[in-house]
CSV table of C-alpha atoms in Angstrom, one decimal:
chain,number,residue,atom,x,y,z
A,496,UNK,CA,8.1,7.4,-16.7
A,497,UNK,CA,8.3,10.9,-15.8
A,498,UNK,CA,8.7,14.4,-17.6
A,499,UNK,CA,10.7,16.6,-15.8
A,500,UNK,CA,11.4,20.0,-17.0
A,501,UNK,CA,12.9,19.0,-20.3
A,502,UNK,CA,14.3,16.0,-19.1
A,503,UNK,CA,12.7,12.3,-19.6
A,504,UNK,CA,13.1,9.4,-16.4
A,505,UNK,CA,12.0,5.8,-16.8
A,506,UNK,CA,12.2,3.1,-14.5
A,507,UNK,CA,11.9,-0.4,-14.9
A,508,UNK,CA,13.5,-3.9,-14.5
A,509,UNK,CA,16.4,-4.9,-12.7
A,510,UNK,CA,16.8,-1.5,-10.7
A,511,UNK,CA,17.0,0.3,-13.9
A,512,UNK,CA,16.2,4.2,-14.1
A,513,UNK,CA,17.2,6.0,-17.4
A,514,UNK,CA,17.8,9.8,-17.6
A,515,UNK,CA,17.4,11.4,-21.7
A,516,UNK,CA,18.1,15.1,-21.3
A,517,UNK,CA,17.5,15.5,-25.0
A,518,UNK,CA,14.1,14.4,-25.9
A,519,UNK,CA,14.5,10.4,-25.8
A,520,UNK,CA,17.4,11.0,-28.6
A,521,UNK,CA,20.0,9.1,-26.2
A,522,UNK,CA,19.6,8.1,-22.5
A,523,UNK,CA,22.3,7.0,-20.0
A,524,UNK,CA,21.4,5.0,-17.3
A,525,UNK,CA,22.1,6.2,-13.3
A,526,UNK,CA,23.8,3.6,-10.9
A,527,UNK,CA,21.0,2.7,-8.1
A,528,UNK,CA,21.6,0.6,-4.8
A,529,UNK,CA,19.3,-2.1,-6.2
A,530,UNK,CA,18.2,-5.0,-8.5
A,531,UNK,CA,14.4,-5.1,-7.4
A,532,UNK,CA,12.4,-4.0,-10.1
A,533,UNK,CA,10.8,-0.6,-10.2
A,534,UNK,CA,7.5,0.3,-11.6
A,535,UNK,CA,6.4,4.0,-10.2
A,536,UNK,CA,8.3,7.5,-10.7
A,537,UNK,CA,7.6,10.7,-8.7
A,538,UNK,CA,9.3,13.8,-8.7
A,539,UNK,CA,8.1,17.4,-6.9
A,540,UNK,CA,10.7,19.4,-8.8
A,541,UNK,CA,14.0,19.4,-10.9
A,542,UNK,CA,16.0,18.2,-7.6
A,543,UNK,CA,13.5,15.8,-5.7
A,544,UNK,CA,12.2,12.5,-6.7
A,545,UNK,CA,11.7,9.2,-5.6
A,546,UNK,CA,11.1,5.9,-7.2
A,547,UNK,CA,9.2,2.4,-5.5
A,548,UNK,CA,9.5,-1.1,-7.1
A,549,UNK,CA,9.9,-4.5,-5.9
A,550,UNK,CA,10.8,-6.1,-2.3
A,551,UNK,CA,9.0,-2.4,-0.7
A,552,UNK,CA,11.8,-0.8,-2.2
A,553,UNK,CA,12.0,3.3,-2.2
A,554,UNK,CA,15.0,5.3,-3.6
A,555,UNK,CA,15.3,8.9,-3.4
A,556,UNK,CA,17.2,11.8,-5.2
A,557,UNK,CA,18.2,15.3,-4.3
A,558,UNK,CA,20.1,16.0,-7.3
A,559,UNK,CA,17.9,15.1,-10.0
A,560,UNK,CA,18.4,11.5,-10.5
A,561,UNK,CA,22.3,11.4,-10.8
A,562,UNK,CA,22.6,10.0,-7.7
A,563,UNK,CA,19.9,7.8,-5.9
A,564,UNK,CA,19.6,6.2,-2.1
A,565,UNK,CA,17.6,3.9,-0.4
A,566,UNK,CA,15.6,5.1,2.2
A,567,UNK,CA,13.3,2.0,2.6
A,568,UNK,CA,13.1,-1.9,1.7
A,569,UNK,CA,11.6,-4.9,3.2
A,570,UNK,CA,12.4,-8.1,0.9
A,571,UNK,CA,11.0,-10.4,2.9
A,572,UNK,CA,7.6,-8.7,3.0
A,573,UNK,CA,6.5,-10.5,-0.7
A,574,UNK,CA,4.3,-6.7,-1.5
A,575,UNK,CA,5.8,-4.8,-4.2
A,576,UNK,CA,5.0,-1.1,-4.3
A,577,UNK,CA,3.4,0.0,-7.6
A,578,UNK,CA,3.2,3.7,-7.4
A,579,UNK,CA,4.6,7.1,-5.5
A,580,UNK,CA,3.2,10.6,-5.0
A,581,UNK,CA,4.8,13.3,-3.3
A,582,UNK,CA,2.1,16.2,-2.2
A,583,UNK,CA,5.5,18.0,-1.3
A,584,UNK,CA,9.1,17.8,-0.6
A,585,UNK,CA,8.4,15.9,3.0
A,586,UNK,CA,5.1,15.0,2.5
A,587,UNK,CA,4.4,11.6,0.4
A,588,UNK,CA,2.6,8.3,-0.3
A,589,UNK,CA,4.0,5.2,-1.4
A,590,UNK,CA,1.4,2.6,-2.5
A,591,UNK,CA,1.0,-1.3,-3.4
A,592,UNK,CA,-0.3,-5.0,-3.2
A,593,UNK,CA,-2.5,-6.5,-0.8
A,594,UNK,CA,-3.9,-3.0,0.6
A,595,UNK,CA,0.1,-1.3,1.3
A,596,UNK,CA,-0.3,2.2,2.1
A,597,UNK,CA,3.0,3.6,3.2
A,598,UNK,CA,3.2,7.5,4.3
A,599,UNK,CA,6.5,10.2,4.9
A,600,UNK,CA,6.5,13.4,6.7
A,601,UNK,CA,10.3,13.8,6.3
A,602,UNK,CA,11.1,13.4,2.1
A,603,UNK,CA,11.5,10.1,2.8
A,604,UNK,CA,13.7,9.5,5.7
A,605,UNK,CA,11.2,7.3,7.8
A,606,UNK,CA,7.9,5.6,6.2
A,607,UNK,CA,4.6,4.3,8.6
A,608,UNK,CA,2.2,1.8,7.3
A,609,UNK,CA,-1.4,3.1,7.6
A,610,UNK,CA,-4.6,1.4,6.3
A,611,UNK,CA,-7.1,3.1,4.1
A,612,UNK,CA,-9.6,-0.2,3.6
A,613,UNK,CA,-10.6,-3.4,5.4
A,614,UNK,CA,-10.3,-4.9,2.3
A,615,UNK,CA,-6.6,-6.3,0.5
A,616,UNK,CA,-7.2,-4.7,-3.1
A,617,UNK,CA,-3.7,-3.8,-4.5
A,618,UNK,CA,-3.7,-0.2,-4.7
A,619,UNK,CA,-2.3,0.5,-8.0
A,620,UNK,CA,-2.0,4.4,-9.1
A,621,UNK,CA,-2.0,7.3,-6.7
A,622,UNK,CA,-2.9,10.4,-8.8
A,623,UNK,CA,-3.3,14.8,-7.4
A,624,UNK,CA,-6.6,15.8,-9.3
A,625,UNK,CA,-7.1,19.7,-8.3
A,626,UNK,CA,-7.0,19.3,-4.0
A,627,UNK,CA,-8.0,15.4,-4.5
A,628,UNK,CA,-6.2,12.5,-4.3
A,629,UNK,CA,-7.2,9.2,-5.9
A,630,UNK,CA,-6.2,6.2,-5.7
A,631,UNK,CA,-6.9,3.4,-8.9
A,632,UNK,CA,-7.7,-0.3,-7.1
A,633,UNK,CA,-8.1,-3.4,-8.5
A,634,UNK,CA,-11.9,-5.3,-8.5
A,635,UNK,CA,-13.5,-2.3,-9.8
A,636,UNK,CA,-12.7,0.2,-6.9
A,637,UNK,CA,-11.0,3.1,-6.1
A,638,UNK,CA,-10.6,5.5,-2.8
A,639,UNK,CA,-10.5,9.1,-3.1
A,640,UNK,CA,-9.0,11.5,-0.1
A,641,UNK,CA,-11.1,15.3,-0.2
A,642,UNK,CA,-8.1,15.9,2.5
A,643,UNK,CA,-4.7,15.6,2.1
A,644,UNK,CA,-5.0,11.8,2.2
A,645,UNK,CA,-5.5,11.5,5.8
A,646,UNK,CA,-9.0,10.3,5.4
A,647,UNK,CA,-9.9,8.0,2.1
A,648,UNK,CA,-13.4,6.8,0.6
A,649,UNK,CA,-14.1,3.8,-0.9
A,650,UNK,CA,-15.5,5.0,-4.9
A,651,UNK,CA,-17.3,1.6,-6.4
A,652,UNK,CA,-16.2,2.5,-10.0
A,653,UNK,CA,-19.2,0.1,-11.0
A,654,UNK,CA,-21.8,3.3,-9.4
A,655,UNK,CA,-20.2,6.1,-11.3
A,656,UNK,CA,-22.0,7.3,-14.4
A,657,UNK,CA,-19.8,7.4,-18.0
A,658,UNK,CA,-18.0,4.0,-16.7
A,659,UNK,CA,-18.2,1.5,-19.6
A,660,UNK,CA,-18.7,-2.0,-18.6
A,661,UNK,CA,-16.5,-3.6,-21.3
A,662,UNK,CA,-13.5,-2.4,-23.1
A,663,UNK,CA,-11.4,-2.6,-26.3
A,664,UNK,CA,-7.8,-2.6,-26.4
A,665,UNK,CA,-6.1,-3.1,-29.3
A,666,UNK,CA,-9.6,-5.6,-30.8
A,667,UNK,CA,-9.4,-7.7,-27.5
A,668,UNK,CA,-12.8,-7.4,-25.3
A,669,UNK,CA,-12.1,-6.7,-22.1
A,670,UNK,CA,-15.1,-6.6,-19.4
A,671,UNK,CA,-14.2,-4.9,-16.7
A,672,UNK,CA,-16.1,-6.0,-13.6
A,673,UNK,CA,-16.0,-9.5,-14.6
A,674,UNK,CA,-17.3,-11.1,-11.3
């Protein structure tokens, strides 16, 4: 899910992406040139955003999210893509299981795989903190980029100060570096 402006976007199952322009009071649902499922939001402004889900794929929109287009799926590939960040209107990241790293220089138009570890962790969040990027990993890792992300650095979450080593949620212990 996504804030923009005043406006609310949500994506989920089925190819589903829902617009509320009033505060979650009522949402209408756009039409989208899939069924994958999609499970990460990004937009740089009112006009540009794009959306990542299931089978690789990546939608864009130019208008806001009234109308979306595909710009990038591989079915038969068996990696969804969990997350999307946009540094800019050409410049982005697309991110997901078993290592995926997927980069734009043109809003979209064409995406290159790159690798940022040896290692197959599904990369699950990209997140902008100040000039950093960061990227949440499973196993108790994370990378962080002090450039742009052309160059990323393997955090071991396990090293950091302030992490706890077991969490509740909801009454349910949860340890989080369970080896």
């Amino acid at each position: 899910a996504q804030r923009v402006e005043s406006d609310f976007i949500v994506v989920g199952e089925r190819g589903h992406i829902l617009i509320s322009v009033d505060n979650g009071t009522s949402w209408k649902q756009a039409q989208v040139p899939t069924k994958a499922t999609l499970t990460g939001i990004y937009f740089t402004d009112r006009a540009h955003g794009w959306v990542v889900g299931h089978d690789q794929v990546i939608l864009r929109t130019e208008d806001g999210g009234k109308n979306w287009e595909l710009v990038y799926e591989d079915a038969d590939a068996e990696s969804p893509l969990l997350d999307v960040y946009f540094k800019d209107a050409q410049h982005g990241f697309a991110i997901g299981a078993y290592g995926l790293f997927l980069e734009t220089f043109d809003g979209g138009s064409s995406w290159t795989k790159r690798y940022i570890s040896e290692d197959d962790f599904h990369l699950n969040q990209i997140q902008a903190v100040g000039t950093k990027l960061y990227i949440a990993a499973e196993a108790g890792l994370a990378y962080r980029s002090d450039d742009g992300g052309e160059n990323w650095n393997t955090l071991d979450i396990k090293k950091l100060t302030g992490v706890p080593e077991r969490a509740y949620i909801n009454d349910i212990k949860a340890d989080l570096f369970d080896e």
